[in-house]
mmCIF file of C-alpha atoms in Angstrom:
data_model
loop_
_atom_site.group_PDB
_atom_site.id
_atom_site.type_symbol
_atom_site.label_atom_id
_atom_site.label_comp_id
_atom_site.label_asym_id
_atom_site.label_seq_id
_atom_site.Cartn_x
_atom_site.Cartn_y
_atom_site.Cartn_z
ATOM 1 C CA MET A 1 36.993 29.022 -31.840
ATOM 2 C CA ALA A 2 37.329 26.061 -29.460
ATOM 3 C CA LEU A 3 40.820 27.223 -28.497
ATOM 4 C CA LEU A 4 39.528 30.742 -27.862
ATOM 5 C CA LYS A 5 36.766 29.422 -25.586
ATOM 6 C CA TYR A 6 39.286 27.275 -23.713
ATOM 7 C CA LEU A 7 41.641 30.230 -23.200
ATOM 8 C CA LEU A 8 38.747 32.425 -22.057
ATOM 9 C CA LYS A 9 37.553 29.835 -19.529
ATOM 10 C CA SER A 10 41.092 29.298 -18.300
ATOM 11 C CA THR A 11 41.575 33.041 -17.801
ATOM 12 C CA VAL A 12 38.293 33.370 -15.899
ATOM 13 C CA ARG A 13 39.153 30.409 -13.665
ATOM 14 C CA SER A 14 42.596 31.838 -12.908
ATOM 15 C CA ALA A 15 41.120 35.241 -12.078
ATOM 16 C CA PHE A 16 38.512 33.636 -9.812
ATOM 17 C CA ARG A 17 41.177 31.621 -7.964
ATOM 18 C CA ALA A 18 43.282 34.773 -7.511
ATOM 19 C CA VAL A 19 40.316 36.684 -6.074
ATOM 20 C CA GLU A 20 39.415 33.746 -3.806
ATOM 21 C CA LYS A 21 43.020 33.469 -2.601
ATOM 22 C CA SER A 22 43.225 37.187 -1.804
ATOM 23 C CA TYR A 23 39.870 36.999 0.003
ATOM 24 C CA ASN A 24 41.038 34.132 2.198
ATOM 25 C CA THR A 25 44.343 35.517 3.444
ATOM 26 C CA PRO A 26 44.886 35.069 7.211
ATOM 27 C CA GLU A 27 44.596 38.842 7.678
ATOM 28 C CA ARG A 28 41.226 39.074 5.908
ATOM 29 C CA LYS A 29 39.878 35.947 7.602
ATOM 30 C CA GLY A 30 40.886 37.439 10.926
ATOM 31 C CA ALA A 31 39.219 40.750 10.098
ATOM 32 C CA ARG A 32 35.981 38.979 9.138
ATOM 33 C CA GLY A 33 36.029 37.066 12.413
ATOM 34 C CA GLU A 34 36.576 40.289 14.363
ATOM 35 C CA ARG A 35 33.638 41.976 12.601
ATOM 36 C CA ARG A 36 31.379 39.040 13.475
ATOM 37 C CA VAL A 37 32.393 39.228 17.121
ATOM 38 C CA HIS A 38 31.865 42.997 17.268
ATOM 39 C CA ASN A 39 28.425 42.751 15.641
ATOM 40 C CA ALA A 40 27.427 39.882 17.931
ATOM 41 C CA LEU A 41 28.574 41.665 21.079
ATOM 42 C CA THR A 42 26.817 44.917 20.218
ATOM 43 C CA SER A 43 23.578 43.144 19.305
ATOM 44 C CA VAL A 44 23.455 40.712 22.250
ATOM 45 C CA LEU A 45 24.847 42.736 25.163
ATOM 46 C CA ASN A 46 22.584 45.364 26.707
ATOM 47 C CA GLU A 47 24.090 48.727 25.805
ATOM 48 C CA LYS A 48 23.036 50.073 29.205
ATOM 49 C CA ASP A 49 25.333 47.559 30.911
ATOM 50 C CA TYR A 50 28.066 46.982 28.322
ATOM 51 C CA GLN A 51 30.115 49.177 26.000
ATOM 52 C CA VAL A 52 32.053 47.496 23.176
ATOM 53 C CA LEU A 53 35.294 48.969 21.797
ATOM 54 C CA SER A 54 36.953 47.178 18.891
ATOM 55 C CA ASP A 55 40.264 47.243 17.019
ATOM 56 C CA LEU A 56 42.094 49.546 19.417
ATOM 57 C CA ILE A 57 45.780 50.262 18.778
ATOM 58 C CA LEU A 58 47.262 51.484 22.056
ATOM 59 C CA PRO A 59 50.746 52.871 22.754
ATOM 60 C CA VAL A 60 52.870 50.785 25.125
ATOM 61 C CA ALA A 61 56.497 50.766 26.163
ATOM 62 C CA GLY A 62 58.560 49.785 23.139
ATOM 63 C CA GLY A 63 55.805 50.199 20.546
ATOM 64 C CA THR A 64 52.087 49.502 20.249
ATOM 65 C CA THR A 65 49.600 46.759 21.024
ATOM 66 C CA GLN A 66 46.348 45.987 19.198
ATOM 67 C CA LEU A 67 43.196 44.814 20.974
ATOM 68 C CA ASP A 68 40.554 42.966 18.964
ATOM 69 C CA HIS A 69 37.725 43.798 21.386
ATOM 70 C CA LEU A 70 37.294 45.328 24.804
ATOM 71 C CA VAL A 71 34.002 45.291 26.706
ATOM 72 C CA LEU A 72 33.519 47.803 29.501
ATOM 73 C CA SER A 73 30.862 46.925 32.059
ATOM 74 C CA ARG A 74 29.926 47.481 35.671
ATOM 75 C CA PHE A 75 30.809 43.799 36.155
ATOM 76 C CA GLY A 76 34.391 44.106 34.934
ATOM 77 C CA ILE A 77 36.494 44.734 31.848
ATOM 78 C CA PHE A 78 36.663 41.961 29.250
ATOM 79 C CA VAL A 79 39.647 41.891 26.877
ATOM 80 C CA ILE A 80 38.843 39.568 23.976
ATOM 81 C CA GLU A 81 41.161 38.016 21.388
ATOM 82 C CA THR A 82 39.481 36.596 18.265
ATOM 83 C CA LYS A 83 40.703 33.523 16.367
ATOM 84 C CA ASN A 84 38.923 32.753 13.086
ATOM 85 C CA MET A 85 40.268 29.232 12.488
ATOM 86 C CA THR A 86 39.319 25.764 11.267
ATOM 87 C CA GLY A 87 40.438 22.233 12.127
ATOM 88 C CA TRP A 88 41.464 20.752 15.458
ATOM 89 C CA ILE A 89 43.150 22.831 18.143
ATOM 90 C CA PHE A 90 45.591 21.368 20.682
ATOM 91 C CA GLY A 91 46.809 23.406 23.632
ATOM 92 C CA SER A 92 46.681 24.293 27.312
ATOM 93 C CA ALA A 93 47.054 27.397 29.470
ATOM 94 C CA GLU A 94 50.698 26.552 30.240
ATOM 95 C CA GLN A 95 51.931 25.839 26.710
ATOM 96 C CA ARG A 96 53.847 28.537 24.869
ATOM 97 C CA LYS A 97 52.559 27.327 21.489
ATOM 98 C CA TRP A 98 49.256 25.780 20.425
ATOM 99 C CA THR A 99 48.800 23.558 17.381
ATOM 100 C CA GLN A 100 46.208 23.681 14.619
ATOM 101 C CA VAL A 101 45.657 20.478 12.628
ATOM 102 C CA GLN A 102 43.668 21.002 9.435
ATOM 103 C CA LYS A 103 42.017 18.579 7.054
ATOM 104 C CA GLY A 104 44.616 16.343 5.479
ATOM 105 C CA GLY A 105 46.866 16.508 8.541
ATOM 106 C CA LYS A 106 48.444 19.891 7.826
ATOM 107 C CA ARG A 107 49.847 21.287 11.097
ATOM 108 C CA ARG A 108 50.573 24.847 12.134
ATOM 109 C CA SER A 109 51.859 26.157 15.442
ATOM 110 C CA PHE A 110 50.679 29.521 16.731
ATOM 111 C CA GLN A 111 51.273 31.538 19.880
ATOM 112 C CA ASN A 112 49.136 30.571 22.861
ATOM 113 C CA PRO A 113 46.352 33.173 22.466
ATOM 114 C CA LEU A 114 45.954 33.475 26.238
ATOM 115 C CA ARG A 115 49.585 34.579 26.477
ATOM 116 C CA GLN A 116 49.142 36.842 23.477
ATOM 117 C CA ASN A 117 46.071 38.473 25.014
ATOM 118 C CA TYR A 118 47.739 38.740 28.429
ATOM 119 C CA ALA A 119 49.929 41.508 26.991
ATOM 120 C CA HIS A 120 46.748 43.338 25.955
ATOM 121 C CA VAL A 121 45.251 42.873 29.428
ATOM 122 C CA LYS A 122 48.377 44.303 31.075
ATOM 123 C CA ALA A 123 48.333 47.288 28.711
ATOM 124 C CA VAL A 124 44.717 48.069 29.690
ATOM 125 C CA GLU A 125 45.570 47.583 33.378
ATOM 126 C CA GLU A 126 48.421 50.088 33.117
ATOM 127 C CA ILE A 127 46.506 52.668 31.066
ATOM 128 C CA LEU A 128 43.385 52.613 33.265
ATOM 129 C CA GLY A 129 45.164 52.057 36.583
ATOM 130 C CA VAL A 130 42.788 49.279 37.694
ATOM 131 C CA GLU A 131 43.367 46.096 39.683
ATOM 132 C CA SER A 132 44.058 42.886 37.771
ATOM 133 C CA ASN A 133 41.100 41.057 39.363
ATOM 134 C CA VAL A 134 38.578 43.228 37.490
ATOM 135 C CA LEU A 135 40.154 42.386 34.116
ATOM 136 C CA HIS A 136 39.191 39.220 32.236
ATOM 137 C CA ASN A 137 41.306 37.558 29.536
ATOM 138 C CA PHE A 138 38.923 35.873 27.052
ATOM 139 C CA ILE A 139 39.623 34.057 23.770
ATOM 140 C CA VAL A 140 36.923 33.262 21.220
ATOM 141 C CA PHE A 141 37.272 30.924 18.227
ATOM 142 C CA THR A 142 34.763 32.070 15.605
ATOM 143 C CA GLY A 143 35.479 29.578 12.800
ATOM 144 C CA SER A 144 34.716 25.860 12.700
ATOM 145 C CA ALA A 145 37.751 24.958 14.832
ATOM 146 C CA ALA A 146 37.165 22.464 17.654
ATOM 147 C CA PRO A 147 39.313 21.671 20.709
ATOM 148 C CA LYS A 148 41.017 18.267 20.915
ATOM 149 C CA THR A 149 42.494 18.811 24.393
ATOM 150 C CA ASP A 150 41.005 20.135 27.622
ATOM 151 C CA MET A 151 40.890 23.902 27.307
ATOM 152 C CA PRO A 152 40.884 26.663 29.950
ATOM 153 C CA GLU A 153 37.422 27.908 30.898
ATOM 154 C CA ASN A 154 38.096 31.384 29.510
ATOM 155 C CA VAL A 155 38.401 30.054 25.933
ATOM 156 C CA ALA A 156 35.051 30.212 24.107
ATOM 157 C CA TRP A 157 34.114 28.157 21.062
ATOM 158 C CA GLY A 158 31.605 30.306 19.222
ATOM 159 C CA LEU A 159 29.857 33.589 19.924
ATOM 160 C CA GLN A 160 27.116 32.111 22.095
ATOM 161 C CA ALA A 161 29.710 30.574 24.408
ATOM 162 C CA LEU A 162 31.487 33.948 24.622
ATOM 163 C CA GLY A 163 28.218 35.632 25.577
ATOM 164 C CA ARG A 164 27.656 33.072 28.335
ATOM 165 C CA LEU A 165 31.171 33.644 29.689
ATOM 166 C CA ILE A 166 30.613 37.390 29.917
ATOM 167 C CA ALA A 167 27.146 36.951 31.457
ATOM 168 C CA LEU A 168 28.585 34.832 34.293
ATOM 169 C CA ARG A 169 30.156 37.931 35.829
ATOM 170 C CA LYS A 170 27.417 39.676 37.816
ATOM 171 C CA GLN A 171 29.242 41.256 40.750
ATOM 172 C CA LEU A 172 29.224 45.052 40.479
ATOM 173 C CA VAL A 173 32.755 46.473 40.544
ATOM 174 C CA PHE A 174 32.445 49.801 38.679
ATOM 175 C CA SER A 175 30.089 52.762 38.586
ATOM 176 C CA GLN A 176 28.783 54.243 35.354
ATOM 177 C CA ASN A 177 30.911 57.342 35.899
ATOM 178 C CA GLN A 178 34.026 55.164 36.113
ATOM 179 C CA LEU A 179 33.106 53.368 32.878
ATOM 180 C CA ASN A 180 32.576 56.665 31.079
ATOM 181 C CA ALA A 181 36.007 57.808 32.271
ATOM 182 C CA PHE A 182 37.599 54.513 31.139
ATOM 183 C CA ALA A 183 36.069 54.802 27.673
ATOM 184 C CA LYS A 184 37.255 58.404 27.349
ATOM 185 C CA THR A 185 40.791 57.449 28.425
ATOM 186 C CA LEU A 186 41.047 54.498 26.040
ATOM 187 C CA GLN A 187 39.620 56.357 23.072
ATOM 188 C CA GLY A 188 41.868 59.311 23.851
ATOM 189 C CA GLN A 189 45.025 57.172 23.971
ATOM 190 C CA ALA A 190 44.145 54.920 21.013
ATOM 191 C CA LEU A 191 46.051 55.756 17.851
ATOM 192 C CA GLU A 192 44.172 56.522 14.663
ATOM 193 C CA ASN A 193 43.625 53.167 12.939
ATOM 194 C CA ASN A 194 44.933 54.054 9.477
ATOM 195 C CA SER A 195 47.275 52.284 7.063
ATOM 196 C CA THR A 196 50.371 54.107 8.366
ATOM 197 C CA VAL A 197 49.712 53.189 12.007
ATOM 198 C CA ARG A 198 48.865 49.594 11.093
ATOM 199 C CA LYS A 199 52.076 49.299 9.060
ATOM 200 C CA GLU A 200 54.160 50.629 11.954
ATOM 201 C CA HIS A 201 52.378 48.255 14.331
ATOM 202 C CA LEU A 202 53.154 45.256 12.110
ATOM 203 C CA GLN A 203 56.798 46.323 11.817
ATOM 204 C CA ASN A 204 56.961 46.530 15.600
ATOM 205 C CA LEU A 205 55.545 42.996 15.885
ATOM 206 C CA GLU A 206 58.108 41.694 13.388
ATOM 207 C CA LYS A 207 60.949 43.238 15.402
ATOM 208 C CA LYS A 208 59.674 41.651 18.613
ATOM 209 C CA ALA A 209 59.302 38.279 16.862
ATOM 210 C CA ALA A 210 62.890 38.504 15.592
ATOM 211 C CA VAL A 211 64.141 39.214 19.119
ATOM 212 C CA ARG A 212 62.200 36.211 20.485
ATOM 213 C CA THR A 213 63.581 33.998 17.719
ATOM 214 C CA ARG A 214 67.169 34.987 18.490
ATOM 215 C CA ALA A 215 66.600 34.426 22.208
ATOM 216 C CA SER A 216 65.000 31.026 21.625
ATOM 217 C CA SER A 217 67.796 29.888 19.269
ATOM 218 C CA SER A 218 70.346 30.511 22.017
ATOM 219 C CA LYS A 219 68.626 28.034 24.366
ATOM 220 C CA PRO A 220 69.912 24.458 24.674
ATOM 221 C CA ALA A 221 68.196 22.105 22.239
ATOM 222 C CA SER A 222 67.020 19.888 25.108
ATOM 223 C CA SER A 223 64.683 22.618 26.371
ATOM 224 C CA MET A 224 63.192 23.545 23.002
ATOM 225 C CA ALA A 225 59.992 22.263 21.456
ATOM 226 C CA GLN A 226 61.244 21.137 18.047
ATOM 227 C CA THR A 227 57.972 19.576 16.944
ATOM 228 C CA PRO A 228 54.470 19.199 18.400
ATOM 229 C CA CYS A 229 53.595 15.981 20.209
ATOM 230 C CA PRO A 230 52.073 13.508 17.707
ATOM 231 C CA LYS A 231 49.481 12.451 20.305
ATOM 232 C CA CYS A 232 48.281 15.634 22.012
ATOM 233 C CA GLY A 233 49.873 18.447 19.990
ATOM 234 C CA GLY A 234 51.758 19.725 23.050
ATOM 235 C CA GLU A 235 55.402 20.725 23.426
ATOM 236 C CA MET A 236 58.203 18.154 23.285
ATOM 237 C CA VAL A 237 61.409 17.992 25.316
ATOM 238 C CA LYS A 238 64.599 16.101 24.548
ATOM 239 C CA ARG A 239 65.140 12.981 26.671
ATOM 240 C CA VAL A 240 67.503 9.983 26.729
ATOM 241 C CA ASN A 241 66.476 6.318 26.758
ATOM 242 C CA ARG A 242 68.132 4.898 29.900
ATOM 243 C CA LYS A 243 68.453 1.428 28.363
ATOM 244 C CA THR A 244 69.880 2.320 24.965
ATOM 245 C CA GLY A 245 71.349 5.760 25.623
ATOM 246 C CA ASN A 246 69.607 7.073 22.488
ATOM 247 C CA ALA A 247 68.093 10.564 22.518
ATOM 248 C CA PHE A 248 64.426 11.085 21.618
ATOM 249 C CA TRP A 249 61.721 13.734 21.848
ATOM 250 C CA GLY A 250 59.146 13.030 24.565
ATOM 251 C CA CYS A 251 55.940 14.862 25.425
ATOM 252 C CA ALA A 252 56.373 17.476 28.152
ATOM 253 C CA LYS A 253 53.142 16.178 29.732
ATOM 254 C CA PHE A 254 54.647 12.725 30.486
ATOM 255 C CA PRO A 255 53.354 10.504 32.116
ATOM 256 C CA LYS A 256 49.892 11.881 31.295
ATOM 257 C CA CYS A 257 50.814 11.740 27.612
ATOM 258 C CA ARG A 258 53.403 9.269 26.264
ATOM 259 C CA GLY A 259 53.892 10.722 22.809
ATOM 260 C CA THR A 260 57.415 10.346 21.418
ATOM 261 C CA GLN A 261 59.327 11.362 18.297
ATOM 262 C CA LYS A 262 62.716 10.285 16.963
ATOM 263 C CA VAL A 263 65.493 12.851 16.976
ATOM 264 C CA ALA A 264 66.300 13.744 13.376
#
C-alpha cells in the first residue's frame, strides 16, 4: 500500500511538472505578455483617440513579419514589441545583442528588440506610405525584468510606463479619415492568423536566422562578440595587450567600461 501511494504521488508530481513546463515555454510566456499589453492598451487608451491592433502578420519582401501591437492615433502610429522577461537586462540602442541575466547567474543573449521592431516599423511605413517621423518604435518589458544599463527612452518597463510614453505625443498629425483608411489597409493586408500561417512565418524566421548565422561566421573573429562583457553585458571585441602581445576580449565600450575576458 505504501509503495502504491508513493508511485501515485510520484506520478502526480511528474504530471504537474510537465504541465507547468509546457505552460512556461517562451512562446506561451510571450503570448501571455502580449495579451496583458493588449488588454491594458484597450482599457487605458481612449478609444476615440486610439485604435489598438494586435498580433498582425503582414506580408513583406521575402516572407512575413509579425507585429505584437500597433496603435493608430491622430498623434502618430505606435509599433510596440512586447518582452515578457525576468532578471536583469543589459543593452543599449547601438548593440546588436542584449543580455538577460537570471537568478543564479544564468545568461542569455537575445536580439536587440529595438532593431527587431525596426523591421516592423519599416513594414508599416511601406504598407501605409507614411513618413518615418510619424512612426514610433516602442518596446515594453511586461515581466519582472529590470534594466542594469542606461536604456533608450523608448523602452518601457511596465504597462504604466508604456502608457506614459504614448501619452507624451500630443501633436496632431493625422485625421480620423486617415486613421480609418490605415486600419482598413492593415487589416486587409494582414494574413489570417491560423496555425498554417504561423508555421510558415516561423519557418521564414528560421531561414533568415540561418542566413545571418552563416554571414556572421564568415566575419573575422576580431570583430565578433564571442561572449557578453562580464561588467556591463555589452559586446566584446578582440584586442591585443601591447606589453605582452597576448590577445584578450575587451568591452566595445572601452574606456567607459573596462570589462575584459581571456581568449579561450
